[in-house]
Amino acid sequence: MYKILVADDEPAMNTLVCDFLAKEGYETISAEDGEDALEKFRENPDISLVILDIMMPKIDGWEVCRTIRETSNVPVLMLSARSQEFDELTGFEAGADDYVTKPCSPAVLVKRVGVLLRRQGAREAEHVFKLDGLKFDTIAHEVIVDGKSITLTLKEYSILYKLISAKGVVFSREQLLDDIWGFDFDGDMRTVDSHVARLRTKLGKWGAEHIKTIYGTGYKVDSE
């Protein structure tokens, strides 16, 4: 089920949008101002789409969108009671994917949400790998396991990308060393082993269960 964050300081509008989305089968999270929106976005890394009113107290919608864009490419739809071109342009410059002027038809708003989610799904099919609770996003350069973001070094990230993008394929230590460190690297095969060991540790249970050692050969990623 898609989870959608709705941030609008007008209680009636917030409730109306959430109700229409819920009728279409979406799960909604409501925020009453910009600060609340950012807090709930950080608490729910599985949010699929964000609807932001522009004129909110504490932090306006533009700034909320800019902050979200620092760490995520989740679709953002902005709402405004003003139809000024400046507002629309500022919204897109902040990283919004769509812009709707209030008052608007909730039914039309829900249709726009569906379009953004389908577009995001097509993008993810090409750039995102998912396997048993792990999400690997090559555009956001992000790895999430069971809803928790994992910090990897560039080499660890590159190893995981190599393995997960060709699930089930065994890569020898020589292949990983040449592809990731380069042919002119002076180190030995133990470099690969130490990096894979640290990668497994950072990924916790997922790493232990899915990154397989093929003794005498190398490594692969498999589903359980």
PDB file of C-alpha atoms in Angstrom:
ATOM      1  CA  MET A   1       0.000   0.000   0.000  1.00  0.00           C
ATOM      2  CA  TYR A   2       1.254   3.455  -0.905  1.00  0.00           C
ATOM      3  CA  LYS A   3       1.816   5.798   2.051  1.00  0.00           C
ATOM      4  CA  ILE A   4       1.163   9.501   1.398  1.00  0.00           C
ATOM      5  CA  LEU A   5       2.085  12.451   3.614  1.00  0.00           C
ATOM      6  CA  VAL A   6      -0.446  15.304   3.466  1.00  0.00           C
ATOM      7  CA  ALA A   7       0.785  18.606   4.944  1.00  0.00           C
ATOM      8  CA  ASP A   8      -1.759  21.430   5.121  1.00  0.00           C
ATOM      9  CA  ASP A   9      -2.473  23.766   8.031  1.00  0.00           C
ATOM     10  CA  GLU A  10      -6.150  24.046   7.041  1.00  0.00           C
ATOM     11  CA  PRO A  11      -7.801  21.180   8.979  1.00  0.00           C
ATOM     12  CA  ALA A  12     -10.801  20.936   6.653  1.00  0.00           C
ATOM     13  CA  MET A  13      -8.631  20.707   3.517  1.00  0.00           C
ATOM     14  CA  ASN A  14      -6.246  18.265   5.172  1.00  0.00           C
ATOM     15  CA  THR A  15      -9.097  15.990   6.228  1.00  0.00           C
ATOM     16  CA  LEU A  16     -10.799  16.203   2.827  1.00  0.00           C
ATOM     17  CA  VAL A  17      -7.640  15.224   0.923  1.00  0.00           C
ATOM     18  CA  CYS A  18      -6.831  12.396   3.349  1.00  0.00           C
ATOM     19  CA  ASP A  19     -10.387  11.031   3.126  1.00  0.00           C
ATOM     20  CA  PHE A  20     -10.360  10.985  -0.684  1.00  0.00           C
ATOM     21  CA  LEU A  21      -6.964   9.286  -0.731  1.00  0.00           C
ATOM     22  CA  ALA A  22      -8.086   6.713   1.833  1.00  0.00           C
ATOM     23  CA  LYS A  23     -11.135   5.853  -0.318  1.00  0.00           C
ATOM     24  CA  GLU A  24      -8.722   5.049  -3.165  1.00  0.00           C
ATOM     25  CA  GLY A  25      -6.799   2.655  -0.923  1.00  0.00           C
ATOM     26  CA  TYR A  26      -3.894   4.902   0.064  1.00  0.00           C
ATOM     27  CA  GLU A  27      -2.529   5.109   3.600  1.00  0.00           C
ATOM     28  CA  THR A  28      -2.246   8.729   4.741  1.00  0.00           C
ATOM     29  CA  ILE A  29      -0.197  10.602   7.318  1.00  0.00           C
ATOM     30  CA  SER A  30      -1.384  14.091   8.255  1.00  0.00           C
ATOM     31  CA  ALA A  31       0.881  17.033   9.157  1.00  0.00           C
ATOM     32  CA  GLU A  32      -0.356  20.413  10.394  1.00  0.00           C
ATOM     33  CA  ASP A  33       2.654  22.584   9.497  1.00  0.00           C
ATOM     34  CA  GLY A  34       6.030  22.428   7.756  1.00  0.00           C
ATOM     35  CA  GLU A  35       7.987  21.428  10.829  1.00  0.00           C
ATOM     36  CA  ASP A  36       5.549  18.602  11.551  1.00  0.00           C
ATOM     37  CA  ALA A  37       5.773  17.504   7.904  1.00  0.00           C
ATOM     38  CA  LEU A  38       9.574  17.152   8.003  1.00  0.00           C
ATOM     39  CA  GLU A  39       9.450  15.305  11.305  1.00  0.00           C
ATOM     40  CA  LYS A  40       6.913  12.790  10.021  1.00  0.00           C
ATOM     41  CA  PHE A  41       8.762  12.390   6.722  1.00  0.00           C
ATOM     42  CA  ARG A  42      11.940  11.458   8.624  1.00  0.00           C
ATOM     43  CA  GLU A  43      10.017   9.062  10.853  1.00  0.00           C
ATOM     44  CA  ASN A  44       8.497   7.246   7.852  1.00  0.00           C
ATOM     45  CA  PRO A  45      11.172   6.399   5.242  1.00  0.00           C
ATOM     46  CA  ASP A  46       8.623   4.348   3.283  1.00  0.00           C
ATOM     47  CA  ILE A  47       6.503   7.380   2.317  1.00  0.00           C
ATOM     48  CA  SER A  48       5.653   7.105  -1.394  1.00  0.00           C
ATOM     49  CA  LEU A  49       4.478  10.674  -2.109  1.00  0.00           C
ATOM     50  CA  VAL A  50       4.200  14.048  -0.349  1.00  0.00           C
ATOM     51  CA  ILE A  51       1.425  16.637  -0.774  1.00  0.00           C
ATOM     52  CA  LEU A  52       2.530  20.068   0.501  1.00  0.00           C
ATOM     53  CA  ASP A  53       0.587  23.245   1.025  1.00  0.00           C
ATOM     54  CA  ILE A  54       2.868  26.236   0.343  1.00  0.00           C
ATOM     55  CA  MET A  55       1.706  28.730   2.970  1.00  0.00           C
ATOM     56  CA  MET A  56       2.224  26.778   6.188  1.00  0.00           C
ATOM     57  CA  PRO A  57       3.371  28.051   9.594  1.00  0.00           C
ATOM     58  CA  LYS A  58       6.881  27.437  11.001  1.00  0.00           C
ATOM     59  CA  ILE A  59       8.341  26.210   7.669  1.00  0.00           C
ATOM     60  CA  ASP A  60       6.705  26.927   4.309  1.00  0.00           C
ATOM     61  CA  GLY A  61       6.114  24.277   1.668  1.00  0.00           C
ATOM     62  CA  TRP A  62       8.936  25.469  -0.552  1.00  0.00           C
ATOM     63  CA  GLU A  63      11.510  24.990   2.204  1.00  0.00           C
ATOM     64  CA  VAL A  64      10.023  21.623   3.179  1.00  0.00           C
ATOM     65  CA  CYS A  65      10.364  20.499  -0.447  1.00  0.00           C
ATOM     66  CA  ARG A  66      13.973  21.711  -0.652  1.00  0.00           C
ATOM     67  CA  THR A  67      14.832  19.843   2.545  1.00  0.00           C
ATOM     68  CA  ILE A  68      13.201  16.638   1.313  1.00  0.00           C
ATOM     69  CA  ARG A  69      15.152  16.901  -1.947  1.00  0.00           C
ATOM     70  CA  GLU A  70      18.444  16.862  -0.018  1.00  0.00           C
ATOM     71  CA  THR A  71      17.918  13.179   0.775  1.00  0.00           C
ATOM     72  CA  SER A  72      15.035  11.832  -1.308  1.00  0.00           C
ATOM     73  CA  ASN A  73      13.532  11.810  -4.798  1.00  0.00           C
ATOM     74  CA  VAL A  74      10.023  10.937  -3.540  1.00  0.00           C
ATOM     75  CA  PRO A  75       7.327  12.628  -5.684  1.00  0.00           C
ATOM     76  CA  VAL A  76       6.160  15.981  -4.263  1.00  0.00           C
ATOM     77  CA  LEU A  77       2.863  17.647  -5.235  1.00  0.00           C
ATOM     78  CA  MET A  78       2.449  21.250  -4.067  1.00  0.00           C
ATOM     79  CA  LEU A  79      -0.827  23.017  -3.252  1.00  0.00           C
ATOM     80  CA  SER A  80      -1.373  26.778  -3.220  1.00  0.00           C
ATOM     81  CA  ALA A  81      -4.325  29.088  -2.743  1.00  0.00           C
ATOM     82  CA  ARG A  82      -2.616  31.515  -5.137  1.00  0.00           C
ATOM     83  CA  SER A  83      -2.322  31.034  -8.893  1.00  0.00           C
ATOM     84  CA  GLN A  84       0.637  33.355  -9.341  1.00  0.00           C
ATOM     85  CA  GLU A  85       3.311  32.213 -11.773  1.00  0.00           C
ATOM     86  CA  PHE A  86       6.005  33.026  -9.210  1.00  0.00           C
ATOM     87  CA  ASP A  87       4.587  30.457  -6.777  1.00  0.00           C
ATOM     88  CA  GLU A  88       4.476  27.756  -9.432  1.00  0.00           C
ATOM     89  CA  LEU A  89       7.993  28.427 -10.686  1.00  0.00           C
ATOM     90  CA  THR A  90       9.367  28.555  -7.132  1.00  0.00           C
ATOM     91  CA  GLY A  91       7.718  25.220  -6.411  1.00  0.00           C
ATOM     92  CA  PHE A  92       9.321  23.533  -9.405  1.00  0.00           C
ATOM     93  CA  GLU A  93      12.692  25.117  -8.602  1.00  0.00           C
ATOM     94  CA  ALA A  94      12.419  23.685  -5.087  1.00  0.00           C
ATOM     95  CA  GLY A  95      12.071  20.211  -6.611  1.00  0.00           C
ATOM     96  CA  ALA A  96       8.288  19.712  -6.837  1.00  0.00           C
ATOM     97  CA  ASP A  97       6.922  17.284  -9.436  1.00  0.00           C
ATOM     98  CA  ASP A  98       3.478  18.855  -9.801  1.00  0.00           C
ATOM     99  CA  TYR A  99       1.571  21.964  -8.713  1.00  0.00           C
ATOM    100  CA  VAL A 100      -2.154  22.362  -8.036  1.00  0.00           C
ATOM    101  CA  THR A 101      -4.041  25.579  -7.302  1.00  0.00           C
ATOM    102  CA  LYS A 102      -6.674  25.588  -4.543  1.00  0.00           C
ATOM    103  CA  PRO A 103      -9.605  25.275  -4.512  1.00  0.00           C
ATOM    104  CA  CYS A 104      -9.255  22.086  -6.489  1.00  0.00           C
ATOM    105  CA  SER A 105     -11.333  19.003  -7.094  1.00  0.00           C
ATOM    106  CA  PRO A 106     -10.236  16.250  -4.672  1.00  0.00           C
ATOM    107  CA  ALA A 107     -11.018  13.714  -7.397  1.00  0.00           C
ATOM    108  CA  VAL A 108      -8.642  15.456  -9.806  1.00  0.00           C
ATOM    109  CA  LEU A 109      -6.010  15.698  -7.080  1.00  0.00           C
ATOM    110  CA  VAL A 110      -6.248  11.946  -6.493  1.00  0.00           C
ATOM    111  CA  LYS A 111      -5.845  11.344 -10.251  1.00  0.00           C
ATOM    112  CA  ARG A 112      -2.688  13.465 -10.263  1.00  0.00           C
ATOM    113  CA  VAL A 113      -1.388  11.450  -7.325  1.00  0.00           C
ATOM    114  CA  GLY A 114      -1.941   8.257  -9.317  1.00  0.00           C
ATOM    115  CA  VAL A 115      -0.047   9.664 -12.312  1.00  0.00           C
ATOM    116  CA  LEU A 116       2.932  10.659 -10.142  1.00  0.00           C
ATOM    117  CA  LEU A 117       3.037   7.260  -8.460  1.00  0.00           C
ATOM    118  CA  ARG A 118       2.926   5.428 -11.808  1.00  0.00           C
ATOM    119  CA  ARG A 119       5.700   7.658 -13.127  1.00  0.00           C
ATOM    120  CA  GLN A 120       7.745   6.956 -10.014  1.00  0.00           C
ATOM    121  CA  GLY A 121       7.084   3.243 -10.383  1.00  0.00           C
ATOM    122  CA  ALA A 122       8.419   3.296 -13.947  1.00  0.00           C
ATOM    123  CA  ARG A 123      11.529   5.164 -12.760  1.00  0.00           C
ATOM    124  CA  GLU A 124      12.066   2.700  -9.924  1.00  0.00           C
ATOM    125  CA  ALA A 125      11.735  -0.260 -12.257  1.00  0.00           C
ATOM    126  CA  GLU A 126      14.793   1.037 -14.090  1.00  0.00           C
ATOM    127  CA  HIS A 127      16.869   2.520 -11.282  1.00  0.00           C
ATOM    128  CA  VAL A 128      15.823   0.772  -8.061  1.00  0.00           C
ATOM    129  CA  PHE A 129      16.607  -2.782  -6.985  1.00  0.00           C
ATOM    130  CA  LYS A 130      14.501  -4.392  -4.260  1.00  0.00           C
ATOM    131  CA  LEU A 131      15.135  -7.700  -2.557  1.00  0.00           C
ATOM    132  CA  ASP A 132      13.613  -9.080   0.643  1.00  0.00           C
ATOM    133  CA  GLY A 133      13.404  -5.785   2.541  1.00  0.00           C
ATOM    134  CA  LEU A 134      16.398  -4.069   0.914  1.00  0.00           C
ATOM    135  CA  LYS A 135      15.956  -1.116  -1.451  1.00  0.00           C
ATOM    136  CA  PHE A 136      18.935   0.028  -3.526  1.00  0.00           C
ATOM    137  CA  ASP A 137      18.328   3.346  -5.313  1.00  0.00           C
ATOM    138  CA  THR A 138      20.977   4.245  -7.891  1.00  0.00           C
ATOM    139  CA  ILE A 139      19.627   7.782  -8.434  1.00  0.00           C
ATOM    140  CA  ALA A 140      19.308   8.793  -4.785  1.00  0.00           C
ATOM    141  CA  HIS A 141      22.498   6.789  -4.064  1.00  0.00           C
ATOM    142  CA  GLU A 142      20.632   5.290  -1.124  1.00  0.00           C
ATOM    143  CA  VAL A 143      20.460   1.878   0.518  1.00  0.00           C
ATOM    144  CA  ILE A 144      17.548   1.138   2.860  1.00  0.00           C
ATOM    145  CA  VAL A 145      17.038  -2.088   4.813  1.00  0.00           C
ATOM    146  CA  ASP A 146      13.687  -2.651   6.544  1.00  0.00           C
ATOM    147  CA  GLY A 147      12.984   1.086   6.457  1.00  0.00           C
ATOM    148  CA  LYS A 148      16.384   2.118   7.858  1.00  0.00           C
ATOM    149  CA  SER A 149      18.919   4.033   5.758  1.00  0.00           C
ATOM    150  CA  ILE A 150      22.372   2.400   5.705  1.00  0.00           C
ATOM    151  CA  THR A 151      25.547   4.465   5.316  1.00  0.00           C
ATOM    152  CA  LEU A 152      28.089   2.791   3.024  1.00  0.00           C
ATOM    153  CA  THR A 153      31.474   3.828   1.710  1.00  0.00           C
ATOM    154  CA  LEU A 154      31.804   4.232  -2.055  1.00  0.00           C
ATOM    155  CA  LYS A 155      33.590   0.864  -2.371  1.00  0.00           C
ATOM    156  CA  GLU A 156      30.965  -0.923  -0.250  1.00  0.00           C
ATOM    157  CA  TYR A 157      28.203   0.694  -2.292  1.00  0.00           C
ATOM    158  CA  SER A 158      29.909  -0.363  -5.534  1.00  0.00           C
ATOM    159  CA  ILE A 159      30.289  -3.965  -4.360  1.00  0.00           C
ATOM    160  CA  LEU A 160      26.628  -4.167  -3.348  1.00  0.00           C
ATOM    161  CA  TYR A 161      25.531  -2.639  -6.660  1.00  0.00           C
ATOM    162  CA  LYS A 162      27.615  -5.162  -8.597  1.00  0.00           C
ATOM    163  CA  LEU A 163      26.136  -8.082  -6.684  1.00  0.00           C
ATOM    164  CA  ILE A 164      22.488  -7.011  -6.425  1.00  0.00           C
ATOM    165  CA  SER A 165      22.189  -5.825 -10.040  1.00  0.00           C
ATOM    166  CA  ALA A 166      23.104  -9.349 -11.184  1.00  0.00           C
ATOM    167  CA  LYS A 167      21.350 -11.423  -8.529  1.00  0.00           C
ATOM    168  CA  GLY A 168      22.507 -15.023  -8.475  1.00  0.00           C
ATOM    169  CA  VAL A 169      25.644 -14.371 -10.528  1.00  0.00           C
ATOM    170  CA  VAL A 170      28.929 -15.289  -8.867  1.00  0.00           C
ATOM    171  CA  PHE A 171      31.652 -12.627  -9.116  1.00  0.00           C
ATOM    172  CA  SER A 172      35.207 -13.715  -8.478  1.00  0.00           C
ATOM    173  CA  ARG A 173      37.475 -11.699  -6.220  1.00  0.00           C
ATOM    174  CA  GLU A 174      39.537 -10.856  -9.292  1.00  0.00           C
ATOM    175  CA  GLN A 175      36.484  -9.461 -11.109  1.00  0.00           C
ATOM    176  CA  LEU A 176      35.444  -7.326  -8.135  1.00  0.00           C
ATOM    177  CA  LEU A 177      38.992  -6.074  -7.635  1.00  0.00           C
ATOM    178  CA  ASP A 178      39.415  -5.131 -11.309  1.00  0.00           C
ATOM    179  CA  ASP A 179      35.945  -3.590 -11.726  1.00  0.00           C
ATOM    180  CA  ILE A 180      35.856  -1.591  -8.491  1.00  0.00           C
ATOM    181  CA  TRP A 181      39.484  -0.870  -7.611  1.00  0.00           C
ATOM    182  CA  GLY A 182      40.853  -0.842 -11.151  1.00  0.00           C
ATOM    183  CA  PHE A 183      43.460  -2.898 -12.983  1.00  0.00           C
ATOM    184  CA  ASP A 184      46.349  -0.858 -11.578  1.00  0.00           C
ATOM    185  CA  PHE A 185      45.458  -1.519  -7.931  1.00  0.00           C
ATOM    186  CA  ASP A 186      48.478  -2.830  -5.997  1.00  0.00           C
ATOM    187  CA  GLY A 187      46.600  -4.581  -3.185  1.00  0.00           C
ATOM    188  CA  ASP A 188      45.608  -8.237  -2.918  1.00  0.00           C
ATOM    189  CA  MET A 189      42.401 -10.269  -2.786  1.00  0.00           C
ATOM    190  CA  ARG A 190      42.072  -9.799   0.975  1.00  0.00           C
ATOM    191  CA  THR A 191      40.986  -6.216   0.246  1.00  0.00           C
ATOM    192  CA  VAL A 192      37.813  -7.547  -1.355  1.00  0.00           C
ATOM    193  CA  ASP A 193      37.179  -9.940   1.532  1.00  0.00           C
ATOM    194  CA  SER A 194      37.562  -7.215   4.174  1.00  0.00           C
ATOM    195  CA  HIS A 195      35.196  -4.865   2.329  1.00  0.00           C
ATOM    196  CA  VAL A 196      32.577  -7.596   1.854  1.00  0.00           C
ATOM    197  CA  ALA A 197      32.856  -8.453   5.563  1.00  0.00           C
ATOM    198  CA  ARG A 198      32.220  -4.822   6.553  1.00  0.00           C
ATOM    199  CA  LEU A 199      29.351  -4.611   4.056  1.00  0.00           C
ATOM    200  CA  ARG A 200      27.728  -7.694   5.579  1.00  0.00           C
ATOM    201  CA  THR A 201      28.068  -6.219   9.058  1.00  0.00           C
ATOM    202  CA  LYS A 202      26.474  -2.899   8.060  1.00  0.00           C
ATOM    203  CA  LEU A 203      23.565  -4.676   6.377  1.00  0.00           C
ATOM    204  CA  GLY A 204      22.992  -6.785   9.487  1.00  0.00           C
ATOM    205  CA  LYS A 205      20.739  -9.815   9.170  1.00  0.00           C
ATOM    206  CA  TRP A 206      20.068  -9.027   5.496  1.00  0.00           C
ATOM    207  CA  GLY A 207      23.780  -9.107   4.687  1.00  0.00           C
ATOM    208  CA  ALA A 208      24.360 -12.337   6.579  1.00  0.00           C
ATOM    209  CA  GLU A 209      21.472 -14.064   4.806  1.00  0.00           C
ATOM    210  CA  HIS A 210      21.872 -12.729   1.263  1.00  0.00           C
ATOM    211  CA  ILE A 211      25.567 -12.108   0.535  1.00  0.00           C
ATOM    212  CA  LYS A 212      26.876 -15.595  -0.125  1.00  0.00           C
ATOM    213  CA  THR A 213      30.505 -16.649  -0.134  1.00  0.00           C
ATOM    214  CA  ILE A 214      31.296 -19.160  -2.879  1.00  0.00           C
ATOM    215  CA  TYR A 215      34.420 -20.726  -1.442  1.00  0.00           C
ATOM    216  CA  GLY A 216      37.393 -20.709  -3.747  1.00  0.00           C
ATOM    217  CA  THR A 217      35.618 -18.372  -6.155  1.00  0.00           C
ATOM    218  CA  GLY A 218      33.982 -15.206  -4.851  1.00  0.00           C
ATOM    219  CA  TYR A 219      30.603 -13.763  -3.891  1.00  0.00           C
ATOM    220  CA  LYS A 220      26.989 -13.460  -4.991  1.00  0.00           C
ATOM    221  CA  VAL A 221      23.675 -12.084  -3.755  1.00  0.00           C
ATOM    222  CA  ASP A 222      20.731 -14.462  -3.538  1.00  0.00           C
ATOM    223  CA  SER A 223      17.222 -14.372  -2.082  1.00  0.00           C
ATOM    224  CA  GLU A 224      16.508 -16.713   0.774  1.00  0.00           C
TER     225      GLU A 224
END
